[in-house]
PDB file of C-alpha atoms in Angstrom:
ATOM      1  CA  MET A 168      28.053 -32.168   0.990  1.00  0.00           C
ATOM      2  CA  SER A 169      24.419 -33.323   2.936  1.00  0.00           C
ATOM      3  CA  SER A 170      25.827 -30.904   5.833  1.00  0.00           C
ATOM      4  CA  THR A 171      26.163 -28.185   3.366  1.00  0.00           C
ATOM      5  CA  ALA A 172      23.039 -28.987   1.706  1.00  0.00           C
ATOM      6  CA  SER A 173      21.179 -28.951   5.149  1.00  0.00           C
ATOM      7  CA  LYS A 174      22.440 -25.401   6.151  1.00  0.00           C
ATOM      8  CA  LEU A 175      21.431 -23.890   3.254  1.00  0.00           C
ATOM      9  CA  PRO A 176      17.537 -21.997   3.098  1.00  0.00           C
ATOM     10  CA  PRO A 177      14.211 -23.888   2.237  1.00  0.00           C
ATOM     11  CA  LEU A 178      13.724 -23.859  -1.458  1.00  0.00           C
ATOM     12  CA  ALA A 179      10.699 -22.304  -0.300  1.00  0.00           C
ATOM     13  CA  THR A 180      12.217 -19.527   1.225  1.00  0.00           C
ATOM     14  CA  LEU A 181      14.602 -19.233  -1.487  1.00  0.00           C
ATOM     15  CA  GLY A 182      12.204 -19.380  -4.806  1.00  0.00           C
ATOM     16  CA  PRO A 183      10.742 -15.494  -4.611  1.00  0.00           C
ATOM     17  CA  PHE A 184      14.598 -14.549  -3.928  1.00  0.00           C
ATOM     18  CA  ILE A 185      15.635 -16.367  -7.615  1.00  0.00           C
ATOM     19  CA  ALA A 186      12.600 -15.377  -9.208  1.00  0.00           C
ATOM     20  CA  LEU A 187      12.934 -11.510  -8.357  1.00  0.00           C
ATOM     21  CA  ILE A 188      16.649 -11.995  -9.377  1.00  0.00           C
ATOM     22  CA  LEU A 189      15.844 -13.908 -12.492  1.00  0.00           C
ATOM     23  CA  ALA A 190      13.453 -11.703 -13.346  1.00  0.00           C
ATOM     24  CA  CYS A 191      15.480  -8.938 -13.482  1.00  0.00           C
ATOM     25  CA  VAL A 192      18.047 -10.550 -15.450  1.00  0.00           C
ATOM     26  CA  PHE A 193      15.215 -10.943 -17.808  1.00  0.00           C
ATOM     27  CA  PHE A 194      14.086  -7.687 -18.467  1.00  0.00           C
ATOM     28  CA  ALA A 195      17.421  -6.111 -18.320  1.00  0.00           C
ATOM     29  CA  THR A 196      18.072  -8.170 -21.574  1.00  0.00           C
ATOM     30  CA  GLN A 197      15.285  -6.853 -22.946  1.00  0.00           C
ATOM     31  CA  SER A 198      15.756  -2.713 -22.434  1.00  0.00           C
ATOM     32  CA  GLU A 199      18.818  -1.154 -21.242  1.00  0.00           C
ATOM     33  CA  ARG A 200      16.804   1.750 -19.545  1.00  0.00           C
ATOM     34  CA  PHE A 201      15.678  -1.341 -17.012  1.00  0.00           C
ATOM     35  CA  LEU A 202      19.193  -1.355 -14.871  1.00  0.00           C
ATOM     36  CA  SER A 203      19.181   1.877 -14.672  1.00  0.00           C
ATOM     37  CA  ALA A 204      19.292   3.042 -10.656  1.00  0.00           C
ATOM     38  CA  GLN A 205      16.134   5.561 -11.863  1.00  0.00           C
ATOM     39  CA  ASN A 206      14.195   2.841 -13.236  1.00  0.00           C
ATOM     40  CA  PHE A 207      14.758   1.007  -9.517  1.00  0.00           C
ATOM     41  CA  ALA A 208      13.635   3.806  -8.114  1.00  0.00           C
ATOM     42  CA  LEU A 209      10.531   4.341 -10.059  1.00  0.00           C
ATOM     43  CA  ILE A 210       9.278   0.622  -9.644  1.00  0.00           C
ATOM     44  CA  LEU A 211      10.019   0.915  -5.484  1.00  0.00           C
ATOM     45  CA  GLN A 212       7.954   4.279  -6.128  1.00  0.00           C
ATOM     46  CA  GLN A 213       4.686   1.975  -8.296  1.00  0.00           C
ATOM     47  CA  VAL A 214       5.218  -0.523  -5.676  1.00  0.00           C
ATOM     48  CA  MET A 215       5.316   1.412  -2.497  1.00  0.00           C
ATOM     49  CA  VAL A 216       1.072   1.494  -1.708  1.00  0.00           C
ATOM     50  CA  VAL A 217       0.686  -2.344  -2.712  1.00  0.00           C
ATOM     51  CA  ALA A 218       3.914  -3.433  -0.676  1.00  0.00           C
ATOM     52  CA  VAL A 219       2.012  -1.663   2.472  1.00  0.00           C
ATOM     53  CA  ILE A 220      -0.881  -3.142   1.992  1.00  0.00           C
ATOM     54  CA  ALA A 221       0.840  -6.250   1.682  1.00  0.00           C
ATOM     55  CA  ILE A 222       1.954  -6.271   5.230  1.00  0.00           C
ATOM     56  CA  GLY A 223      -1.602  -6.360   6.566  1.00  0.00           C
ATOM     57  CA  GLN A 224      -2.402  -8.889   4.389  1.00  0.00           C
ATOM     58  CA  THR A 225       0.619 -10.785   5.349  1.00  0.00           C
ATOM     59  CA  LEU A 226      -0.768 -10.895   8.825  1.00  0.00           C
ATOM     60  CA  VAL A 227      -3.913 -11.908   8.460  1.00  0.00           C
ATOM     61  CA  ILE A 228      -2.954 -14.848   6.158  1.00  0.00           C
ATOM     62  CA  LEU A 229       0.078 -15.878   9.012  1.00  0.00           C
ATOM     63  CA  THR A 230      -3.443 -16.853  10.866  1.00  0.00           C
ATOM     64  CA  ALA A 231      -4.949 -19.101   8.356  1.00  0.00           C
ATOM     65  CA  GLY A 232      -7.573 -15.762   7.483  1.00  0.00           C
ATOM     66  CA  ILE A 233      -7.926 -14.438   3.889  1.00  0.00           C
ATOM     67  CA  ASP A 234      -8.663  -9.756   4.053  1.00  0.00           C
ATOM     68  CA  LEU A 235     -10.613  -9.214   0.554  1.00  0.00           C
ATOM     69  CA  SER A 236     -11.322  -5.903   1.841  1.00  0.00           C
ATOM     70  CA  CYS A 237      -7.864  -4.471   2.105  1.00  0.00           C
ATOM     71  CA  GLY A 238      -7.997  -2.274  -1.528  1.00  0.00           C
ATOM     72  CA  MET A 239     -11.453  -1.025  -0.921  1.00  0.00           C
ATOM     73  CA  VAL A 240     -10.650   0.171   2.902  1.00  0.00           C
ATOM     74  CA  MET A 241      -7.262   1.954   1.725  1.00  0.00           C
ATOM     75  CA  ALA A 242      -9.500   3.613  -0.986  1.00  0.00           C
ATOM     76  CA  LEU A 243     -11.890   4.969   1.553  1.00  0.00           C
ATOM     77  CA  GLY A 244      -9.637   6.143   4.300  1.00  0.00           C
ATOM     78  CA  GLY A 245      -8.022   7.823   1.476  1.00  0.00           C
ATOM     79  CA  ILE A 246     -11.288   9.490   1.159  1.00  0.00           C
ATOM     80  CA  VAL A 247     -12.512  10.179   4.134  1.00  0.00           C
ATOM     81  CA  MET A 248      -8.847  12.150   5.313  1.00  0.00           C
ATOM     82  CA  THR A 249      -8.957  14.323   1.984  1.00  0.00           C
ATOM     83  CA  LYS A 250     -12.288  15.282   2.536  1.00  0.00           C
ATOM     84  CA  MET A 251     -11.385  15.728   6.349  1.00  0.00           C
ATOM     85  CA  ALA A 252      -8.996  17.854   4.695  1.00  0.00           C
ATOM     86  CA  ALA A 253     -10.747  19.828   1.830  1.00  0.00           C
ATOM     87  CA  ASP A 254     -14.355  20.615   3.130  1.00  0.00           C
ATOM     88  CA  TYR A 255     -14.108  20.930   6.994  1.00  0.00           C
ATOM     89  CA  GLY A 256     -10.339  22.549   6.826  1.00  0.00           C
ATOM     90  CA  LEU A 257      -9.030  20.145   9.213  1.00  0.00           C
ATOM     91  CA  SER A 258      -5.185  20.006   9.417  1.00  0.00           C
ATOM     92  CA  ALA A 259      -3.249  17.397   7.473  1.00  0.00           C
ATOM     93  CA  PRO A 260      -2.428  15.199  10.648  1.00  0.00           C
ATOM     94  CA  VAL A 261      -5.864  15.393  11.902  1.00  0.00           C
ATOM     95  CA  ALA A 262      -7.448  14.610   8.501  1.00  0.00           C
ATOM     96  CA  ILE A 263      -4.958  11.506   8.347  1.00  0.00           C
ATOM     97  CA  ALA A 264      -5.544  10.352  11.754  1.00  0.00           C
ATOM     98  CA  CYS A 265      -9.466  10.740  10.908  1.00  0.00           C
ATOM     99  CA  GLY A 266      -8.589   8.434   7.818  1.00  0.00           C
ATOM    100  CA  MET A 267      -6.613   5.575   9.175  1.00  0.00           C
ATOM    101  CA  ALA A 268      -9.209   5.174  12.439  1.00  0.00           C
ATOM    102  CA  VAL A 269     -11.896   4.278   9.579  1.00  0.00           C
ATOM    103  CA  THR A 270      -9.650   1.681   8.268  1.00  0.00           C
ATOM    104  CA  MET A 271      -8.619   0.134  12.016  1.00  0.00           C
ATOM    105  CA  LEU A 272     -12.256   0.552  12.243  1.00  0.00           C
ATOM    106  CA  PHE A 273     -12.558  -1.352   9.985  1.00  0.00           C
ATOM    107  CA  GLY A 274     -10.322  -4.003  10.642  1.00  0.00           C
ATOM    108  CA  LEU A 275     -11.601  -4.332  14.798  1.00  0.00           C
ATOM    109  CA  ILE A 276     -15.328  -5.078  12.056  1.00  0.00           C
ATOM    110  CA  ASN A 277     -13.686  -7.541  10.771  1.00  0.00           C
ATOM    111  CA  GLY A 278     -12.089  -9.136  13.678  1.00  0.00           C
ATOM    112  CA  LEU A 279     -15.356  -9.113  15.976  1.00  0.00           C
ATOM    113  CA  LEU A 280     -17.039 -10.937  13.084  1.00  0.00           C
ATOM    114  CA  VAL A 281     -13.736 -14.136  12.987  1.00  0.00           C
ATOM    115  CA  THR A 282     -13.813 -14.213  16.814  1.00  0.00           C
ATOM    116  CA  LYS A 283     -16.840 -13.037  18.315  1.00  0.00           C
ATOM    117  CA  ILE A 284     -19.085 -14.497  15.746  1.00  0.00           C
ATOM    118  CA  LYS A 285     -17.237 -17.624  14.201  1.00  0.00           C
ATOM    119  CA  LEU A 286     -17.621 -16.299  11.038  1.00  0.00           C
ATOM    120  CA  PRO A 287     -15.011 -17.422   7.875  1.00  0.00           C
ATOM    121  CA  PRO A 288     -12.898 -14.604   7.031  1.00  0.00           C
ATOM    122  CA  PHE A 289     -13.468 -14.693   2.951  1.00  0.00           C
ATOM    123  CA  ILE A 290     -17.439 -14.140   3.821  1.00  0.00           C
ATOM    124  CA  VAL A 291     -16.362 -11.421   6.123  1.00  0.00           C
ATOM    125  CA  THR A 292     -14.067  -9.819   4.409  1.00  0.00           C
ATOM    126  CA  LEU A 293     -16.476 -10.106   0.986  1.00  0.00           C
ATOM    127  CA  GLY A 294     -19.187  -8.339   2.868  1.00  0.00           C
ATOM    128  CA  THR A 295     -17.059  -5.397   4.111  1.00  0.00           C
ATOM    129  CA  LEU A 296     -15.588  -5.232   0.877  1.00  0.00           C
ATOM    130  CA  ASN A 297     -18.705  -3.748  -0.599  1.00  0.00           C
ATOM    131  CA  ILE A 298     -19.750  -2.006   2.225  1.00  0.00           C
ATOM    132  CA  ALA A 299     -16.011  -0.200   2.190  1.00  0.00           C
ATOM    133  CA  PHE A 300     -16.790   0.116  -2.009  1.00  0.00           C
ATOM    134  CA  ALA A 301     -20.436   1.681  -1.727  1.00  0.00           C
ATOM    135  CA  ALA A 302     -19.420   3.908   1.350  1.00  0.00           C
ATOM    136  CA  THR A 303     -16.526   5.528  -0.615  1.00  0.00           C
ATOM    137  CA  GLN A 304     -19.004   5.777  -3.845  1.00  0.00           C
ATOM    138  CA  LEU A 305     -21.611   7.627  -1.543  1.00  0.00           C
ATOM    139  CA  TYR A 306     -19.548   9.528   0.959  1.00  0.00           C
ATOM    140  CA  SER A 307     -17.304  11.242  -2.138  1.00  0.00           C
ATOM    141  CA  GLY A 308     -19.786  11.576  -4.672  1.00  0.00           C
ATOM    142  CA  ALA A 309     -17.866   9.759  -7.021  1.00  0.00           C
ATOM    143  CA  GLN A 310     -16.019  12.725  -7.868  1.00  0.00           C
ATOM    144  CA  THR A 311     -11.978  12.565  -6.987  1.00  0.00           C
ATOM    145  CA  ILE A 312     -11.161  15.260  -4.217  1.00  0.00           C
ATOM    146  CA  THR A 313      -8.417  17.378  -4.405  1.00  0.00           C
ATOM    147  CA  ASP A 314      -7.658  20.894  -3.106  1.00  0.00           C
ATOM    148  CA  ILE A 315      -5.811  19.438  -0.250  1.00  0.00           C
ATOM    149  CA  PRO A 316      -3.036  20.861   1.459  1.00  0.00           C
ATOM    150  CA  ALA A 317       0.640  20.506   1.152  1.00  0.00           C
ATOM    151  CA  GLY A 318       0.866  18.465   4.385  1.00  0.00           C
ATOM    152  CA  MET A 319      -1.327  15.166   3.103  1.00  0.00           C
ATOM    153  CA  THR A 320       1.512  14.918   0.237  1.00  0.00           C
ATOM    154  CA  ALA A 321       4.691  15.331   1.799  1.00  0.00           C
ATOM    155  CA  LEU A 322       5.336  11.582   1.600  1.00  0.00           C
ATOM    156  CA  GLY A 323       5.480  11.933  -2.175  1.00  0.00           C
ATOM    157  CA  ASN A 324       7.956  14.209  -2.132  1.00  0.00           C
ATOM    158  CA  THR A 325      11.978  13.319  -2.962  1.00  0.00           C
ATOM    159  CA  PHE A 326      15.684  13.487  -1.779  1.00  0.00           C
ATOM    160  CA  GLN A 327      18.468  12.795  -3.659  1.00  0.00           C
ATOM    161  CA  LEU A 328      20.766   9.998  -3.597  1.00  0.00           C
ATOM    162  CA  GLY A 329      23.110  10.350  -6.014  1.00  0.00           C
ATOM    163  CA  GLN A 330      21.537  11.289  -9.661  1.00  0.00           C
ATOM    164  CA  THR A 331      18.682   9.394  -7.883  1.00  0.00           C
ATOM    165  CA  ALA A 332      15.210  10.777  -6.834  1.00  0.00           C
ATOM    166  CA  ILE A 333      14.070   8.437  -4.237  1.00  0.00           C
ATOM    167  CA  VAL A 334      10.602   9.130  -2.354  1.00  0.00           C
ATOM    168  CA  TRP A 335      10.052   9.262   1.114  1.00  0.00           C
ATOM    169  CA  GLY A 336       7.056   7.000   0.815  1.00  0.00           C
ATOM    170  CA  ALA A 337       9.132   4.041  -0.274  1.00  0.00           C
ATOM    171  CA  VAL A 338      11.943   4.410   3.061  1.00  0.00           C
ATOM    172  CA  LEU A 339       8.762   4.500   5.351  1.00  0.00           C
ATOM    173  CA  MET A 340       7.797   1.609   2.939  1.00  0.00           C
ATOM    174  CA  LEU A 341      11.195  -0.708   3.988  1.00  0.00           C
ATOM    175  CA  VAL A 342      11.116   0.669   7.928  1.00  0.00           C
ATOM    176  CA  LEU A 343       7.718  -0.344   7.930  1.00  0.00           C
ATOM    177  CA  TYR A 344       8.570  -3.976   6.711  1.00  0.00           C
ATOM    178  CA  LEU A 345      11.683  -3.593   9.058  1.00  0.00           C
ATOM    179  CA  VAL A 346      10.206  -2.920  11.864  1.00  0.00           C
ATOM    180  CA  THR A 347       7.545  -5.647  11.188  1.00  0.00           C
ATOM    181  CA  TRP A 348       9.618  -8.380  10.500  1.00  0.00           C
ATOM    182  CA  PHE A 349      11.962  -7.691  13.809  1.00  0.00           C
ATOM    183  CA  ALA A 350       8.347  -8.549  15.680  1.00  0.00           C
ATOM    184  CA  LEU A 351       7.572 -11.389  13.588  1.00  0.00           C
ATOM    185  CA  ARG A 352      11.042 -12.380  14.544  1.00  0.00           C
ATOM    186  CA  GLU A 353      11.696 -11.659  17.888  1.00  0.00           C
ATOM    187  CA  THR A 354       8.524 -11.185  19.925  1.00  0.00           C
ATOM    188  CA  ALA A 355       6.021 -13.161  21.711  1.00  0.00           C
ATOM    189  CA  PRO A 356       3.159 -11.246  20.185  1.00  0.00           C
ATOM    190  CA  GLY A 357       5.076 -12.368  17.016  1.00  0.00           C
ATOM    191  CA  ARG A 358       5.282 -15.449  17.734  1.00  0.00           C
ATOM    192  CA  HIS A 359       1.613 -16.246  18.573  1.00  0.00           C
ATOM    193  CA  VAL A 360       0.455 -14.983  14.932  1.00  0.00           C
ATOM    194  CA  TYR A 361       2.325 -17.886  13.090  1.00  0.00           C
ATOM    195  CA  ALA A 362       1.451 -20.023  16.283  1.00  0.00           C
ATOM    196  CA  VAL A 363      -2.241 -19.467  15.788  1.00  0.00           C
ATOM    197  CA  GLY A 364      -2.257 -20.163  11.863  1.00  0.00           C
ATOM    198  CA  ASN A 365      -0.937 -23.440  12.605  1.00  0.00           C
ATOM    199  CA  SER A 366      -3.153 -24.826  14.853  1.00  0.00           C
ATOM    200  CA  PRO A 367      -4.666 -22.351  16.925  1.00  0.00           C
ATOM    201  CA  GLU A 368      -6.746 -25.610  19.273  1.00  0.00           C
ATOM    202  CA  ALA A 369      -3.468 -26.213  20.361  1.00  0.00           C
ATOM    203  CA  THR A 370      -2.196 -22.853  20.980  1.00  0.00           C
ATOM    204  CA  ARG A 371      -5.363 -21.896  22.569  1.00  0.00           C
ATOM    205  CA  LEU A 372      -4.755 -25.194  25.000  1.00  0.00           C
ATOM    206  CA  THR A 373      -1.005 -23.697  25.990  1.00  0.00           C
ATOM    207  CA  GLY A 374      -3.101 -20.537  27.774  1.00  0.00           C
ATOM    208  CA  ILE A 375      -2.421 -17.949  24.250  1.00  0.00           C
ATOM    209  CA  ALA A 376      -5.847 -15.890  24.088  1.00  0.00           C
ATOM    210  CA  THR A 377      -6.056 -16.799  20.686  1.00  0.00           C
ATOM    211  CA  ASP A 378      -9.148 -14.335  19.742  1.00  0.00           C
ATOM    212  CA  LYS A 379      -7.093 -11.887  21.224  1.00  0.00           C
ATOM    213  CA  VAL A 380      -4.414 -12.156  18.775  1.00  0.00           C
ATOM    214  CA  LEU A 381      -6.372 -12.588  15.813  1.00  0.00           C
ATOM    215  CA  LEU A 382      -8.187  -9.372  17.140  1.00  0.00           C
ATOM    216  CA  GLY A 383      -5.108  -7.396  17.332  1.00  0.00           C
ATOM    217  CA  VAL A 384      -3.908  -9.094  13.693  1.00  0.00           C
ATOM    218  CA  TYR A 385      -7.324  -7.679  11.931  1.00  0.00           C
ATOM    219  CA  VAL A 386      -7.180  -4.604  13.642  1.00  0.00           C
ATOM    220  CA  LEU A 387      -3.173  -4.207  13.109  1.00  0.00           C
ATOM    221  CA  ALA A 388      -3.735  -4.391   9.011  1.00  0.00           C
ATOM    222  CA  GLY A 389      -6.361  -1.807   8.889  1.00  0.00           C
ATOM    223  CA  LEU A 390      -3.887   0.256  10.692  1.00  0.00           C
ATOM    224  CA  PHE A 391      -1.112  -0.477   7.667  1.00  0.00           C
ATOM    225  CA  TYR A 392      -4.099   0.122   4.992  1.00  0.00           C
ATOM    226  CA  GLY A 393      -4.605   3.237   6.271  1.00  0.00           C
ATOM    227  CA  ILE A 394      -0.626   3.994   6.065  1.00  0.00           C
ATOM    228  CA  ALA A 395      -0.852   3.154   2.338  1.00  0.00           C
ATOM    229  CA  SER A 396      -3.715   5.445   2.287  1.00  0.00           C
ATOM    230  CA  VAL A 397      -1.730   8.255   3.074  1.00  0.00           C
ATOM    231  CA  LEU A 398       0.795   6.663   0.739  1.00  0.00           C
ATOM    232  CA  SER A 399      -1.900   6.350  -2.164  1.00  0.00           C
ATOM    233  CA  VAL A 400      -2.951  10.418  -1.406  1.00  0.00           C
ATOM    234  CA  ALA A 401       0.725  11.334  -1.528  1.00  0.00           C
ATOM    235  CA  ARG A 402       1.631   9.359  -4.728  1.00  0.00           C
ATOM    236  CA  THR A 403      -1.514  10.969  -6.820  1.00  0.00           C
ATOM    237  CA  GLY A 404      -2.371  14.174  -4.758  1.00  0.00           C
ATOM    238  CA  ALA A 405      -5.770  13.624  -4.689  1.00  0.00           C
ATOM    239  CA  GLY A 406      -8.567  11.267  -2.831  1.00  0.00           C
ATOM    240  CA  ASP A 407      -9.389   8.649  -5.898  1.00  0.00           C
ATOM    241  CA  PRO A 408     -12.843   7.048  -5.421  1.00  0.00           C
ATOM    242  CA  ASN A 409     -11.731   4.437  -7.808  1.00  0.00           C
ATOM    243  CA  ALA A 410      -8.589   3.455  -5.899  1.00  0.00           C
ATOM    244  CA  GLY A 411      -7.921  -0.211  -4.276  1.00  0.00           C
ATOM    245  CA  GLN A 412      -9.312  -1.704  -7.730  1.00  0.00           C
ATOM    246  CA  THR A 413      -6.118  -3.644  -8.651  1.00  0.00           C
ATOM    247  CA  GLU A 414      -4.089  -3.133  -5.211  1.00  0.00           C
ATOM    248  CA  ASN A 415      -6.430  -5.688  -3.486  1.00  0.00           C
ATOM    249  CA  LEU A 416      -5.732  -8.758  -5.591  1.00  0.00           C
ATOM    250  CA  ASP A 417      -1.932  -7.430  -6.495  1.00  0.00           C
ATOM    251  CA  ALA A 418      -1.476  -7.107  -2.221  1.00  0.00           C
ATOM    252  CA  ILE A 419      -2.718 -10.783  -2.048  1.00  0.00           C
ATOM    253  CA  SER A 420      -0.416 -11.809  -4.893  1.00  0.00           C
ATOM    254  CA  ALA A 421       2.769 -10.412  -3.452  1.00  0.00           C
ATOM    255  CA  VAL A 422       1.942 -12.432  -0.347  1.00  0.00           C
ATOM    256  CA  VAL A 423       1.513 -15.530  -2.057  1.00  0.00           C
ATOM    257  CA  LEU A 424       4.551 -15.014  -4.027  1.00  0.00           C
ATOM    258  CA  GLY A 425       6.504 -13.530  -1.339  1.00  0.00           C
ATOM    259  CA  GLY A 426       5.813 -17.605  -0.404  1.00  0.00           C
ATOM    260  CA  THR A 427       3.363 -16.889   2.562  1.00  0.00           C
ATOM    261  CA  SER A 428       1.358 -20.074   2.901  1.00  0.00           C
ATOM    262  CA  LEU A 429      -2.826 -19.374   2.235  1.00  0.00           C
ATOM    263  CA  PHE A 430      -2.731 -22.070   4.676  1.00  0.00           C
ATOM    264  CA  GLY A 431      -1.533 -20.414   7.177  1.00  0.00           C
ATOM    265  CA  GLY A 432       1.599 -20.628   9.685  1.00  0.00           C
ATOM    266  CA  ARG A 433       4.096 -20.190   7.588  1.00  0.00           C
ATOM    267  CA  GLY A 434       6.021 -17.563   5.698  1.00  0.00           C
ATOM    268  CA  MET A 435       7.970 -14.503   6.508  1.00  0.00           C
ATOM    269  CA  ILE A 436       7.466 -10.636   6.114  1.00  0.00           C
ATOM    270  CA  LEU A 437      10.605  -9.625   3.487  1.00  0.00           C
ATOM    271  CA  GLY A 438       9.311 -12.310   1.342  1.00  0.00           C
ATOM    272  CA  THR A 439       6.145 -10.441   0.818  1.00  0.00           C
ATOM    273  CA  LEU A 440       8.135  -7.335  -0.248  1.00  0.00           C
ATOM    274  CA  VAL A 441      10.039  -9.317  -2.543  1.00  0.00           C
ATOM    275  CA  GLY A 442       6.746 -10.763  -4.028  1.00  0.00           C
ATOM    276  CA  ALA A 443       5.996  -6.618  -4.083  1.00  0.00           C
ATOM    277  CA  LEU A 444       8.712  -6.417  -6.061  1.00  0.00           C
ATOM    278  CA  ILE A 445       8.198  -9.155  -8.349  1.00  0.00           C
ATOM    279  CA  VAL A 446       4.869  -7.764  -9.264  1.00  0.00           C
ATOM    280  CA  GLY A 447       6.715  -4.634  -9.613  1.00  0.00           C
ATOM    281  CA  VAL A 448       9.597  -5.503 -12.011  1.00  0.00           C
ATOM    282  CA  PHE A 449       7.387  -7.828 -14.348  1.00  0.00           C
ATOM    283  CA  ARG A 450       4.864  -4.691 -14.792  1.00  0.00           C
ATOM    284  CA  ASN A 451       7.803  -2.214 -15.288  1.00  0.00           C
ATOM    285  CA  GLY A 452       9.668  -4.417 -17.315  1.00  0.00           C
ATOM    286  CA  LEU A 453       6.728  -5.363 -19.781  1.00  0.00           C
ATOM    287  CA  THR A 454       5.920  -1.725 -19.954  1.00  0.00           C
ATOM    288  CA  LEU A 455       9.441  -0.618 -21.209  1.00  0.00           C
ATOM    289  CA  MET A 456       8.905  -3.906 -23.649  1.00  0.00           C
ATOM    290  CA  GLY A 457       5.655  -2.304 -25.402  1.00  0.00           C
ATOM    291  CA  VAL A 458       3.360  -5.021 -23.558  1.00  0.00           C
ATOM    292  CA  SER A 459      -0.079  -4.241 -22.942  1.00  0.00           C
ATOM    293  CA  SER A 460      -1.606  -3.890 -19.654  1.00  0.00           C
ATOM    294  CA  VAL A 461      -3.834  -6.930 -20.295  1.00  0.00           C
ATOM    295  CA  TYR A 462      -1.021  -9.130 -20.672  1.00  0.00           C
ATOM    296  CA  GLN A 463       0.952  -8.072 -17.602  1.00  0.00           C
ATOM    297  CA  ILE A 464      -2.157  -9.098 -15.795  1.00  0.00           C
ATOM    298  CA  LEU A 465      -2.383 -12.162 -17.441  1.00  0.00           C
ATOM    299  CA  VAL A 466       1.435 -12.765 -16.656  1.00  0.00           C
ATOM    300  CA  THR A 467       0.456 -11.565 -12.802  1.00  0.00           C
ATOM    301  CA  GLY A 468      -1.826 -14.500 -12.743  1.00  0.00           C
ATOM    302  CA  ILE A 469       0.080 -16.804 -14.169  1.00  0.00           C
ATOM    303  CA  LEU A 470       2.625 -16.892 -11.733  1.00  0.00           C
ATOM    304  CA  VAL A 471       0.116 -16.411  -8.697  1.00  0.00           C
ATOM    305  CA  ILE A 472      -1.069 -19.768  -9.884  1.00  0.00           C
ATOM    306  CA  LEU A 473       2.766 -21.137 -10.148  1.00  0.00           C
ATOM    307  CA  ALA A 474       3.110 -19.884  -6.692  1.00  0.00           C
ATOM    308  CA  VAL A 475       0.081 -21.687  -4.980  1.00  0.00           C
ATOM    309  CA  ALA A 476       1.077 -24.648  -6.667  1.00  0.00           C
ATOM    310  CA  THR A 477       4.589 -24.850  -5.026  1.00  0.00           C
ATOM    311  CA  ASP A 478       3.157 -24.040  -1.933  1.00  0.00           C
ATOM    312  CA  GLN A 479       0.439 -27.406  -2.219  1.00  0.00           C
ATOM    313  CA  LEU A 480       3.295 -29.521  -3.753  1.00  0.00           C
ATOM    314  CA  SER A 481       5.367 -28.254  -0.192  1.00  0.00           C
ATOM    315  CA  ARG A 482       2.974 -29.239   1.891  1.00  0.00           C
ATOM    316  CA  LYS A 483       2.742 -32.274   0.385  1.00  0.00           C
ATOM    317  CA  GLY A 484       6.335 -33.134   0.376  1.00  0.00           C
ATOM    318  CA  VAL A 485       6.368 -32.264   4.099  1.00  0.00           C
ATOM    319  CA  ARG A 486       3.390 -34.750   4.693  1.00  0.00           C
TER     320      ARG A 486
END
């Protein structure tokens, strides 16, 4: 019996999956529409932007950092790429590259301030959050940007899977999770990310350049925010200067609900995907039940507190 139990994954790993299944069972009893394939496809479409932002956020949190600027940097990237296409007539690929270059630049700035000046990630990204917000409003004139080429919304197109329409952006999201899962699990740089989060000093003494690892993580996070910008533009068909207001906290919620420790060094990227789905399932299920958005935010907040409390108790148990 004890041998069998020892082979099972720990509760911290199984917890997010159990929570997602229980949530699906509960909402299936509350609405006949919930279990339909169309509704699950809609949930994937609704969470794809937050889920891709959460990949970058997971990498940062695994190093015991946090990135408060992720949503606003994503919004700035969307504004830059849509303005480049709408106002300067750049082709969709070039305009998208410009937007992603900006999000990666913010990642580079965050990384340099954390590694070279040794500023706390919380303070650094709080500052860049405000800079990105101001830049977004000033550059866009606080106006939504439309009249963009069709190539920028290609990932918002759908294909048929049986009777269900699946958006291409959701497929890209799943591919990104698989690639990141493989990189973290099977490559040396991926293992270095966990090592830096566990003990940066011990990692440095083994000969690993911890500053390079941290800098790479922040730049890579910026890349994922840029991809999320593309998905956001593809989903809405416009550059929205007010985007990123809720995606910021939703992405952090997804990471925490997925079992990644805010203290760094523990967690798995597929758990973050489950965390994003938990947020999406609760929002979708509560909407089908006719619950207002205010109560949806309230429920999300309670879930995050429960997840952090579970992580804290788990760490005490380990000690």
